[in-house]
Coordinates of C-alpha atoms in Angstrom, one line a residue:
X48 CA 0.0 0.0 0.0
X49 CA 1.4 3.4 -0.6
X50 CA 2.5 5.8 2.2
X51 CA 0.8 8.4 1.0
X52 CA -2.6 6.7 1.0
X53 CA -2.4 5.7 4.7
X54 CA -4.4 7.0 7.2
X55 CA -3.1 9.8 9.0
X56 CA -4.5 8.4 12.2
X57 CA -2.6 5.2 11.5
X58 CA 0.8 6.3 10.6
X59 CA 0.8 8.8 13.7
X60 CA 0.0 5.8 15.9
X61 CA 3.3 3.5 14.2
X62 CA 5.7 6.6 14.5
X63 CA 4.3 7.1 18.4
X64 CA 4.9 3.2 18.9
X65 CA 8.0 3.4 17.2
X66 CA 9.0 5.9 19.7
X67 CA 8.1 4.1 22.6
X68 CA 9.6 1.1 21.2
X69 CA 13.1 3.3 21.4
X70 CA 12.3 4.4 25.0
X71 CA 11.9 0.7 25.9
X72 CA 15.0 0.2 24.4
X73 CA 17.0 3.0 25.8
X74 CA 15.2 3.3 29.6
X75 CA 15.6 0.2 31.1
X76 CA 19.9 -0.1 31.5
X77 CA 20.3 0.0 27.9
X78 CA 18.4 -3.2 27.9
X79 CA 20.9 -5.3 28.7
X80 CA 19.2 -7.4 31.1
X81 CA 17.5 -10.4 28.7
X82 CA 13.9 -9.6 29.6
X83 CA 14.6 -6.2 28.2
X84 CA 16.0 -7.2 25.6
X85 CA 13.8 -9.6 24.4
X86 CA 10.7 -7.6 24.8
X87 CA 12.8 -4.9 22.8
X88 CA 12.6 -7.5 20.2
X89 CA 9.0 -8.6 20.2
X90 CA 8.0 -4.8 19.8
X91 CA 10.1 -4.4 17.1
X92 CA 9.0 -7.4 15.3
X93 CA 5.2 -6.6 16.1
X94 CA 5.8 -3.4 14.7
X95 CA 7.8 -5.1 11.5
X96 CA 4.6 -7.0 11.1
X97 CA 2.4 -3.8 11.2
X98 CA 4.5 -1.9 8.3
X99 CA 5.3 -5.2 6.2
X100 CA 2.5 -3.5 3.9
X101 CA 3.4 -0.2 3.7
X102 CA 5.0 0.9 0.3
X103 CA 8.2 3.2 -0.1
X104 CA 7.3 6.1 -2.6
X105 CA 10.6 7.8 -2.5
X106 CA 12.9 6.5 -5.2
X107 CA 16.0 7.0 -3.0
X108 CA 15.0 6.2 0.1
X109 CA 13.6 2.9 -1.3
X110 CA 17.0 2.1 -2.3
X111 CA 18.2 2.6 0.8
X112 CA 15.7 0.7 2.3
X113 CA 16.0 -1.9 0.1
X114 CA 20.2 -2.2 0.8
X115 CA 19.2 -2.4 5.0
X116 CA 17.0 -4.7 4.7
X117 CA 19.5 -7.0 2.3
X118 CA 22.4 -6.3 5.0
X119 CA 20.4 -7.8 7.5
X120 CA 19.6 -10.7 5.2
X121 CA 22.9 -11.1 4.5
X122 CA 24.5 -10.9 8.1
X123 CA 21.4 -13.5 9.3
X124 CA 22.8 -15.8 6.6
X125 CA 26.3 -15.7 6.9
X126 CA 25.6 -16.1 10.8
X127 CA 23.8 -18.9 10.3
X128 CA 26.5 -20.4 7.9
X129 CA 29.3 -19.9 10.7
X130 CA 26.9 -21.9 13.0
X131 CA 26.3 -24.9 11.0
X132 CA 28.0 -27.7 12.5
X133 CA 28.9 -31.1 9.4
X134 CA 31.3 -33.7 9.7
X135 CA 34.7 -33.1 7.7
X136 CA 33.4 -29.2 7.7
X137 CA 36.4 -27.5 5.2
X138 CA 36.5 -25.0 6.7
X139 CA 35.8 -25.7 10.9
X140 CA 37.5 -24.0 13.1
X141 CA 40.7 -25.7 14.4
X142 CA 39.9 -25.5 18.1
X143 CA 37.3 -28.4 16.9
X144 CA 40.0 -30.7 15.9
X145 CA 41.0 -30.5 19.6
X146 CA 37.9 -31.5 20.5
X147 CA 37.3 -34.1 18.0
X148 CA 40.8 -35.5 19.3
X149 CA 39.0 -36.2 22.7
X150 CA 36.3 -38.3 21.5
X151 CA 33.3 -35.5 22.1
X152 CA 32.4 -35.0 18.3
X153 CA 33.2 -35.4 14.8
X154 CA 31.7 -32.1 13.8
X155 CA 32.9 -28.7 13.6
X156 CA 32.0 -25.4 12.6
X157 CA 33.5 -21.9 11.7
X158 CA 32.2 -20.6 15.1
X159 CA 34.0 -21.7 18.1
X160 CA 30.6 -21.5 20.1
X161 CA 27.9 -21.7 17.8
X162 CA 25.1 -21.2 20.1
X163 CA 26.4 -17.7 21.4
X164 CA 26.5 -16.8 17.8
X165 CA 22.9 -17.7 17.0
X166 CA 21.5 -16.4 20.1
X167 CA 23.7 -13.1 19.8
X168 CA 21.9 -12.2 16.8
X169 CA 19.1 -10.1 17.7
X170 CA 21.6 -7.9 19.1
X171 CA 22.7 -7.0 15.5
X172 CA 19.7 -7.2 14.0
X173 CA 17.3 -4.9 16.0
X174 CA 19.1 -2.0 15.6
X175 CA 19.2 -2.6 11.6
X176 CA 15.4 -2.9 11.7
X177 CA 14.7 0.3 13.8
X178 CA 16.9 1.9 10.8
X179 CA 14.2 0.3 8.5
X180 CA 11.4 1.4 10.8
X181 CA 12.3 4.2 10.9
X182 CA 12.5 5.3 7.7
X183 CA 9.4 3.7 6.4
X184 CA 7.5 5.2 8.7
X185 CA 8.8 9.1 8.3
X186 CA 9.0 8.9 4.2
X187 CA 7.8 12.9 4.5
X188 CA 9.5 16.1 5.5
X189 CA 6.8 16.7 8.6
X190 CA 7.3 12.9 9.5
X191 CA 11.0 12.9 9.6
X192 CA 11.4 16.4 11.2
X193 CA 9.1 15.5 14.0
X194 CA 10.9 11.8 14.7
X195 CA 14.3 14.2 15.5
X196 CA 12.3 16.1 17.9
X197 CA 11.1 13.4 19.6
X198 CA 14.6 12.1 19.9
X199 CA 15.7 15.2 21.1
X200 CA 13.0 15.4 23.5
X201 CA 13.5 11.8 24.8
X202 CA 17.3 12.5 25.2
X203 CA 16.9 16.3 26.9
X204 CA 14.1 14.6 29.3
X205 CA 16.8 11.6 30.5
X206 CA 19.0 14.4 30.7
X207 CA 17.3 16.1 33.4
X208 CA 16.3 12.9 35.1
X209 CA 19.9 11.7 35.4
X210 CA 21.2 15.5 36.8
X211 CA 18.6 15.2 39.2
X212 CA 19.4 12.0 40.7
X213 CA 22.9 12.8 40.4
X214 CA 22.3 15.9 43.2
X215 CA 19.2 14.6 44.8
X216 CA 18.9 10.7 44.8
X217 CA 22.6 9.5 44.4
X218 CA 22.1 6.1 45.8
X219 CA 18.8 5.4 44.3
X220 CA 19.0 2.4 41.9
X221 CA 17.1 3.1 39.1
X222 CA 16.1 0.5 36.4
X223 CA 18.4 -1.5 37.4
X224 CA 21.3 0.6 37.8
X225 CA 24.0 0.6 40.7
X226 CA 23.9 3.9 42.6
X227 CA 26.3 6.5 41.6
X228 CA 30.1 5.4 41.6
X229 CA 33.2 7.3 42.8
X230 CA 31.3 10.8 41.9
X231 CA 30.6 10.2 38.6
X232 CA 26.7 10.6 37.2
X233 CA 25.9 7.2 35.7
X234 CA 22.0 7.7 34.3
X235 CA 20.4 5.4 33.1
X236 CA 23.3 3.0 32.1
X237 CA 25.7 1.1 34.5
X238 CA 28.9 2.5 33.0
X239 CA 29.7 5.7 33.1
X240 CA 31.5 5.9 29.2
X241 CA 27.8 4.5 27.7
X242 CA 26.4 7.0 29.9
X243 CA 28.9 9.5 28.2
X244 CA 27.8 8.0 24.9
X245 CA 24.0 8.3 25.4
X246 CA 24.3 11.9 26.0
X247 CA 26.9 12.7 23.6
X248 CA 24.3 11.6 20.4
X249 CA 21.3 13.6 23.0
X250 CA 23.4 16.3 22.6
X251 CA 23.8 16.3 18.9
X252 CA 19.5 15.8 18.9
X253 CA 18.9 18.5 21.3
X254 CA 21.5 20.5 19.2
X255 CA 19.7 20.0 15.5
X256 CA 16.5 20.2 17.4
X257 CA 17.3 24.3 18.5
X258 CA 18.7 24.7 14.8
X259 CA 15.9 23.4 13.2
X260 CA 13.7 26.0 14.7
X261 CA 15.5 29.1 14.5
X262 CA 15.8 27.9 10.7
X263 CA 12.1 29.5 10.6
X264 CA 12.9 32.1 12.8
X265 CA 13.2 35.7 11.6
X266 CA 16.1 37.4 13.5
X267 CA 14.0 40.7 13.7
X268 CA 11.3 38.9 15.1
X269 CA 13.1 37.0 17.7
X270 CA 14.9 40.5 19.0
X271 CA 11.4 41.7 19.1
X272 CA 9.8 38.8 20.7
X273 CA 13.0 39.1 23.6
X274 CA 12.5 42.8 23.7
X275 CA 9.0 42.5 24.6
X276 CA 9.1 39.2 26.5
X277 CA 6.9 37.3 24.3
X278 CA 9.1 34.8 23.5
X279 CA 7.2 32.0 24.0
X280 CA 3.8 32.9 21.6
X281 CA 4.8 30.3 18.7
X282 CA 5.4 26.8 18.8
X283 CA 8.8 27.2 17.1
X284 CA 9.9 29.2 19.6
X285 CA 8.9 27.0 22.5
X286 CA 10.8 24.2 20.9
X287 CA 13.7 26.4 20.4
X288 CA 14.0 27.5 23.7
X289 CA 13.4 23.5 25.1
X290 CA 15.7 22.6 23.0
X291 CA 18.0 24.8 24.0
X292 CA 17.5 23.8 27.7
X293 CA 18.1 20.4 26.5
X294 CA 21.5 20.9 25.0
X295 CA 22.7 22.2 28.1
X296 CA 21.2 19.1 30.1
X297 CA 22.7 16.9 27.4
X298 CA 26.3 18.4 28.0
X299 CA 26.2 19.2 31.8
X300 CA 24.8 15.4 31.9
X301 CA 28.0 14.3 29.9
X302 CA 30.7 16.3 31.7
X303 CA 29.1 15.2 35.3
X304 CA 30.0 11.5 33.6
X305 CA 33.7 12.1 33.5
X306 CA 34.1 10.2 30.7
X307 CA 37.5 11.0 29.0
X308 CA 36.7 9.7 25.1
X309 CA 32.9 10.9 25.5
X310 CA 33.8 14.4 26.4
X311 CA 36.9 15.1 24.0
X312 CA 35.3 13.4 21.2
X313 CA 31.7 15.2 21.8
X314 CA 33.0 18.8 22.1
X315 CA 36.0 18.3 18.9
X316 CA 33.0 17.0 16.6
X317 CA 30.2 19.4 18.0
X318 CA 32.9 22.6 17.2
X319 CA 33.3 20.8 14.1
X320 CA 29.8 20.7 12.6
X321 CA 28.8 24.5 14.3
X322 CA 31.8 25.7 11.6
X323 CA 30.6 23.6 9.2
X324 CA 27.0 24.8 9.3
X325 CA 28.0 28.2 9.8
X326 CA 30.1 28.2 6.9
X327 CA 27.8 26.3 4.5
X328 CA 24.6 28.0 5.2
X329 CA 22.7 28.3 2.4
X330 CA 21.7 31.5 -0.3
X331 CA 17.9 32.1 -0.7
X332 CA 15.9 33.4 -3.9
X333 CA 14.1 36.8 -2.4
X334 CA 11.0 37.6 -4.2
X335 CA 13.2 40.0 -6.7
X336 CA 15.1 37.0 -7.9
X337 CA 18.3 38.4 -6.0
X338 CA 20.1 36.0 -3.9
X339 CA 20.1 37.1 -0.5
X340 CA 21.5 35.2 2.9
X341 CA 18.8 34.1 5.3
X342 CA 20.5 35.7 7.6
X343 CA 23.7 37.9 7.6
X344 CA 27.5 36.5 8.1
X345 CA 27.4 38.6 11.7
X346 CA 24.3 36.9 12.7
X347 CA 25.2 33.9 11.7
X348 CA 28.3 34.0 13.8
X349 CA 27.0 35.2 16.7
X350 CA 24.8 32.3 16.9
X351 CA 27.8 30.4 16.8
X352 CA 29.6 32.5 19.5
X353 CA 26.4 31.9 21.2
X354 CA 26.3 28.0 20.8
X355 CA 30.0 27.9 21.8
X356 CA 29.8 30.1 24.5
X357 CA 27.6 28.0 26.3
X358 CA 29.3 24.9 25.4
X359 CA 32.8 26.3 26.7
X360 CA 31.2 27.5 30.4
X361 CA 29.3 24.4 30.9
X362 CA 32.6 22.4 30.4
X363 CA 34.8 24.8 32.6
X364 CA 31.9 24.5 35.3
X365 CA 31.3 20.6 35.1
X366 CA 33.8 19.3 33.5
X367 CA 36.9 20.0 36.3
X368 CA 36.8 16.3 37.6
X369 CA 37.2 15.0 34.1
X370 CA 40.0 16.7 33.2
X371 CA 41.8 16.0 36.6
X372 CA 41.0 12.3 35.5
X373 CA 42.5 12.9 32.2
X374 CA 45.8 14.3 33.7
X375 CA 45.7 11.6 36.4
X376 CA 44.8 8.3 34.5
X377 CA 45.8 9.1 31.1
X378 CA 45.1 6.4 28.2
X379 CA 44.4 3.1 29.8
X380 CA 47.1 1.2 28.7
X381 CA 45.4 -2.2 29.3
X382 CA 42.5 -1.4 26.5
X383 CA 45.4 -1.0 23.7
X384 CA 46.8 -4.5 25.3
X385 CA 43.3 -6.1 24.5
X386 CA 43.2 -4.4 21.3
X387 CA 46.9 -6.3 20.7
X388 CA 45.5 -9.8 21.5
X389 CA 42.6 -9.0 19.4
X390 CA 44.9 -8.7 16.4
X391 CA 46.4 -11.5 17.1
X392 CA 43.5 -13.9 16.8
X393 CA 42.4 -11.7 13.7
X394 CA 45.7 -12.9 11.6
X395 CA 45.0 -16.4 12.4
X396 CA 41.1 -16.1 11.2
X397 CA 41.3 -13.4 8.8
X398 CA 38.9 -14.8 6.4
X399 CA 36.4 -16.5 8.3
X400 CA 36.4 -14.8 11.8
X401 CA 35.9 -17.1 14.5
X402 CA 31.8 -16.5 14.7
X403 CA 30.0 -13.4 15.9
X404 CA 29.8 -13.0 19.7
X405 CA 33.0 -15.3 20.3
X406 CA 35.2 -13.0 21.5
X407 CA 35.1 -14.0 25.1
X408 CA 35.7 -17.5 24.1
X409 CA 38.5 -16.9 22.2
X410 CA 40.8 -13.9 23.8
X411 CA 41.5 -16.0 26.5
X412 CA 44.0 -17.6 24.0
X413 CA 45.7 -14.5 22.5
X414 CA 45.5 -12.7 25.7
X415 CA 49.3 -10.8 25.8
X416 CA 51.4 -11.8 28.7
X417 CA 51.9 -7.9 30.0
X418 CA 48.0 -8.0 30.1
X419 CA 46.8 -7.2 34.1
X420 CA 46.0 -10.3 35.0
X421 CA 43.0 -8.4 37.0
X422 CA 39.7 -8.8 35.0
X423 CA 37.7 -10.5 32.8
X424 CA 37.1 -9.1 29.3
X425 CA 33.4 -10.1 27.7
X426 CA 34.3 -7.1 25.0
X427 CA 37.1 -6.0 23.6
X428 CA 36.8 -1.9 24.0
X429 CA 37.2 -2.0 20.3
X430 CA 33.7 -2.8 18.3
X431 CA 35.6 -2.7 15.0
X432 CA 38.0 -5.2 15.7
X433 CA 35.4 -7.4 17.9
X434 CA 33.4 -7.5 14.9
X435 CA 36.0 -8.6 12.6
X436 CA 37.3 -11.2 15.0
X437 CA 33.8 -12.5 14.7
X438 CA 32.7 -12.1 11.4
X439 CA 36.1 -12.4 9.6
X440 CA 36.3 -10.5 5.6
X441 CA 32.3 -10.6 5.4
X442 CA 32.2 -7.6 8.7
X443 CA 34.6 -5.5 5.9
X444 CA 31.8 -6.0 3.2
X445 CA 28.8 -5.4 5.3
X446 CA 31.2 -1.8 6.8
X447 CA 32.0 -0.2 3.0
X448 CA 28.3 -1.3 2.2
X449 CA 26.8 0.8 5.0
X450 CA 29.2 3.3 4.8
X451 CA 28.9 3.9 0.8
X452 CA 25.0 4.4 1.6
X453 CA 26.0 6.3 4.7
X454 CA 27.9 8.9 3.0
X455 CA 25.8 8.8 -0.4
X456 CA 22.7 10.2 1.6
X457 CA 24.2 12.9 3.7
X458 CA 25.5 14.2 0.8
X459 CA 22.3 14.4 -0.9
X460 CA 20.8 15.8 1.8
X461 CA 23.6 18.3 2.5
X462 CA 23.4 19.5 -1.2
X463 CA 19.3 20.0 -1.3
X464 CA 18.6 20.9 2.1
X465 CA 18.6 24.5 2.8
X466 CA 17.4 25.7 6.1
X467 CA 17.4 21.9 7.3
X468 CA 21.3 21.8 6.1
X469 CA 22.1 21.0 9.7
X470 CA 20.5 18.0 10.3
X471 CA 23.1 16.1 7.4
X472 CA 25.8 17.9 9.0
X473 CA 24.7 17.0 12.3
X474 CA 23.9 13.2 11.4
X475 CA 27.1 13.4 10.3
X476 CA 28.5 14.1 13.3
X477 CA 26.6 11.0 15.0
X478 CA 28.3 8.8 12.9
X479 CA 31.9 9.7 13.3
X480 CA 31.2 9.8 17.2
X481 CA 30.3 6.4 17.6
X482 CA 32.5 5.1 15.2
X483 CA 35.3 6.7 17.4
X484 CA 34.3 6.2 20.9
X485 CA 33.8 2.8 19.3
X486 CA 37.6 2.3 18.7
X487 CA 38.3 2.8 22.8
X488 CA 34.6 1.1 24.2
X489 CA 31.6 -0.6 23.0
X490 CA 28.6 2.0 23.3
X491 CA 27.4 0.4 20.1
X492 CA 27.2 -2.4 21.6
X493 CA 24.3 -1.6 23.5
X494 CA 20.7 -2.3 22.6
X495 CA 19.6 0.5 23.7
X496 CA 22.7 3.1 22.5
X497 CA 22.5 1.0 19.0
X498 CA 18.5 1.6 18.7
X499 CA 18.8 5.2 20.0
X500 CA 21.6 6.3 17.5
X501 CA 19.8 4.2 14.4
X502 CA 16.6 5.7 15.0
X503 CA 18.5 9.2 14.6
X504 CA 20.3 8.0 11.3
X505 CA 16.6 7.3 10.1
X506 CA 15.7 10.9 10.9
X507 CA 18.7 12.2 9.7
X508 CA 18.6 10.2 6.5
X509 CA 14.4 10.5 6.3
X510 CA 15.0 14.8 6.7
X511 CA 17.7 14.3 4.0
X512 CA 15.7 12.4 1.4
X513 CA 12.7 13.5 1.9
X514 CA 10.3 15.9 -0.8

């Protein structure tokens, strides 16, 4: 059925489930306690079943669709190829020799545990489909525009939540959670770096959510409207100023973490896309036929001075501790020693991998000697390598597949949009965060991290595509 023929009524009540189906996601401890999780999955696949019917009408966004929804295809299949367990198997993994040697099968399989592989699955594949969801259900410009609100909203509200148990109800456990831990605000999460991670992509939302307002803002009307205290008589204007409110929970929140990589990387991208959308913003037609700018090079940078201004005092006010834990811990030494062993296993399974979700099976082996010998690693700090380990020359594929499609779309949207141009820059700036904090922890990891961030790639790649 085509999207535009839907009932209104409908659609609004799929985009307000999809919503709720990220809070479920994101609320609970990421949702990294199995009921959680697995009730994360059953909405998503309820709410697969609900828009199996529904008909992509944008030419480019139905490619893209189509290319998620054959990624996840493909990563099911090649999962369930490492899994398969036959006798003689070509290509088995040698640790099943071992086995075979003491008497306990004559099978084998690429994955060293290929019941963790299977049942780590969903994990993968959740995220992908809110992706999907997302933007099938926001094809249009209102839609899409409205889903990065929400986001926004959702992130600014968690934000304040998480400041004020921080100063009001430290040892509350909440969802889960352990109380807060040697000073540092912990939210939502248990770990203070996803914690950093969560409100590092809130802060981009909340961010695009203040641009996207003052976009339709007149800079005459809003001295007026400040002049006269009336501020608040338009919607856009209400949103602006939440919004605003928002990005300063959002960054308080993530200074208050002390999260080393979440702080550096946040504020070096955020500077990074503010001079990139102050640079690149956009010439408008006046009703002459002259090209005019929306608003003038002195405005335009003193919004930035603004938006910088406030980012610079809220990290000199909150952010003392983490730089004192910069200068006193430095770069843990013992996440590039797990990154070391992780190579090593890599060269002997370069092809292959040694199955998804392995990795605690199989560092054990490659472990380096100088390693502490203090702690046991589930992850390896490093989702780039972890996933290679596991997925061997296929993980490469499915990265320069996503990533061709990635970059394709914000450029598009980067070279149409106009007053929206921040949202592609901004989306944009999602992407290289996680992929970076990715390289030192695991945020992606994380259901609920993984299903936050995708749904803002769907907005970001819905407001980009969209008519």
């Amino acid at each position: 059925m085509s999207y535009a023929s839907l009932s209104l009524a409908y659609l609004a009540t799929l985009r307000w489930l999809f919503v709720a189906a990220v809070a479920l996601a994101v609320i609970p401890n990421g949702s990294v306690d199995p009921t959680f999780f697995y009730a994360n999955c059953v909405t998503f696949g309820l709410l697969l079943a609900l828009c199996a019917f529904i008909r992509v009408d944008n030419r480019r966004l139905k490619g893209l669709v189509g290319l998620g929804f054959s990624l996840i295809l493909m990563i099911c299949v090649y999962a369930g190829i490492q899994s398969m367990s036959l006798t003689d198997h070509p290509f088995a993994n040698p640790a099943w020799s071992d086995v075979a040697a003491l008497g306990l099968t004559d099978r084998g399989a690429i994955s060293v545990a290929p019941g963790e592989t299977i049942a780590a699955l969903p994990s993968l594949v959740v995220p992908l489909l809110a992706l999907m969801l997302g933007l099938i259900l926001h094809q249009d410009d209102h839609a899409a525009r409205a889903l990065w609100n929400r986001l926004a909203i959702m992130g600014g509200i968690l934000a304040l939540i998480a400041l004020v148990r921080h100063e009001f109800f430290a040892d509350a456990h909440l969802f889960g959670t352990r109380p807060r831990w040697d000073g540092a605000l912990s939210g939502h999460f248990f770990n203070r770096n996803l914690t950093a991670a969560f409100f590092a992509l809130a802060s981009f939302a909340t961010l695009g959510m203040v641009l996207m307002h003052v976009a339709q803002m007149r800079w005459s009307s809003i001295v007026q409207r400040l002049a006269g205290l009336q501020f608040f008589g338009e919607r856009k204007y209400i949103y602006a100023a939440a919004g605003g409110v928002f990005f300063l929970a959002s960054l308080i929140a993530l200074f208050l973490t002390q999260s080393r990589a979440g702080t550096l990387l946040t504020m070096g991208i955020l500077a990074l896309c503010i001079l990139v959308i102050a640079i690149s913003h956009p010439r408008s037609q006046s009703k002459q036929g002259t090209s005019l700018r929306v608003a003038g090079p002195s405005k335009r940078w003193l919004l930035v001075a603004a938006i910088t201004a406030a980012c610079v005092v809220v990290f000199f006010t909150f952010g003392g501790r983490t730089i004192v834990r910069m200068d006193q811990a430095g770069f843990d030494i013992q996440r590039l020693c797990a990154a070391r062993g992780t190579w090593a296993a890599i060269r002997d399974f370069p092809v292959f991998g040694t199955g998804f979700a392995t990795f605690k099976d199989v560092f054990p082996i490659y472990r380096p000697a100088d390693c502490s010998p203090v702690g046991v690693w589930s992850q390896a700090h490093n989702s780039w390598l972890e996933g290679y380990l596991g997925f061997g020359l296929p993980f490469a594929v499915f990265i320069a597949l996503g990533s061709w499609a990635f970059v394709r779309t914000v450029v598009y949207g980067f070279r149409v949009r106009r007053r929206l141009r921040s949202i592609p820059v901004l989306t944009v700036g999602c992407m290289t965060y996680i992929a970076l904090h990715s390289m030192v922890d695991f945020p992606i990891q994380i259901t609920g991290i993984a299903v936050y961030f995708s749904a803002m790639v769907a907005a970001g790649f819905a407001i980009s595509l969209a008519r």
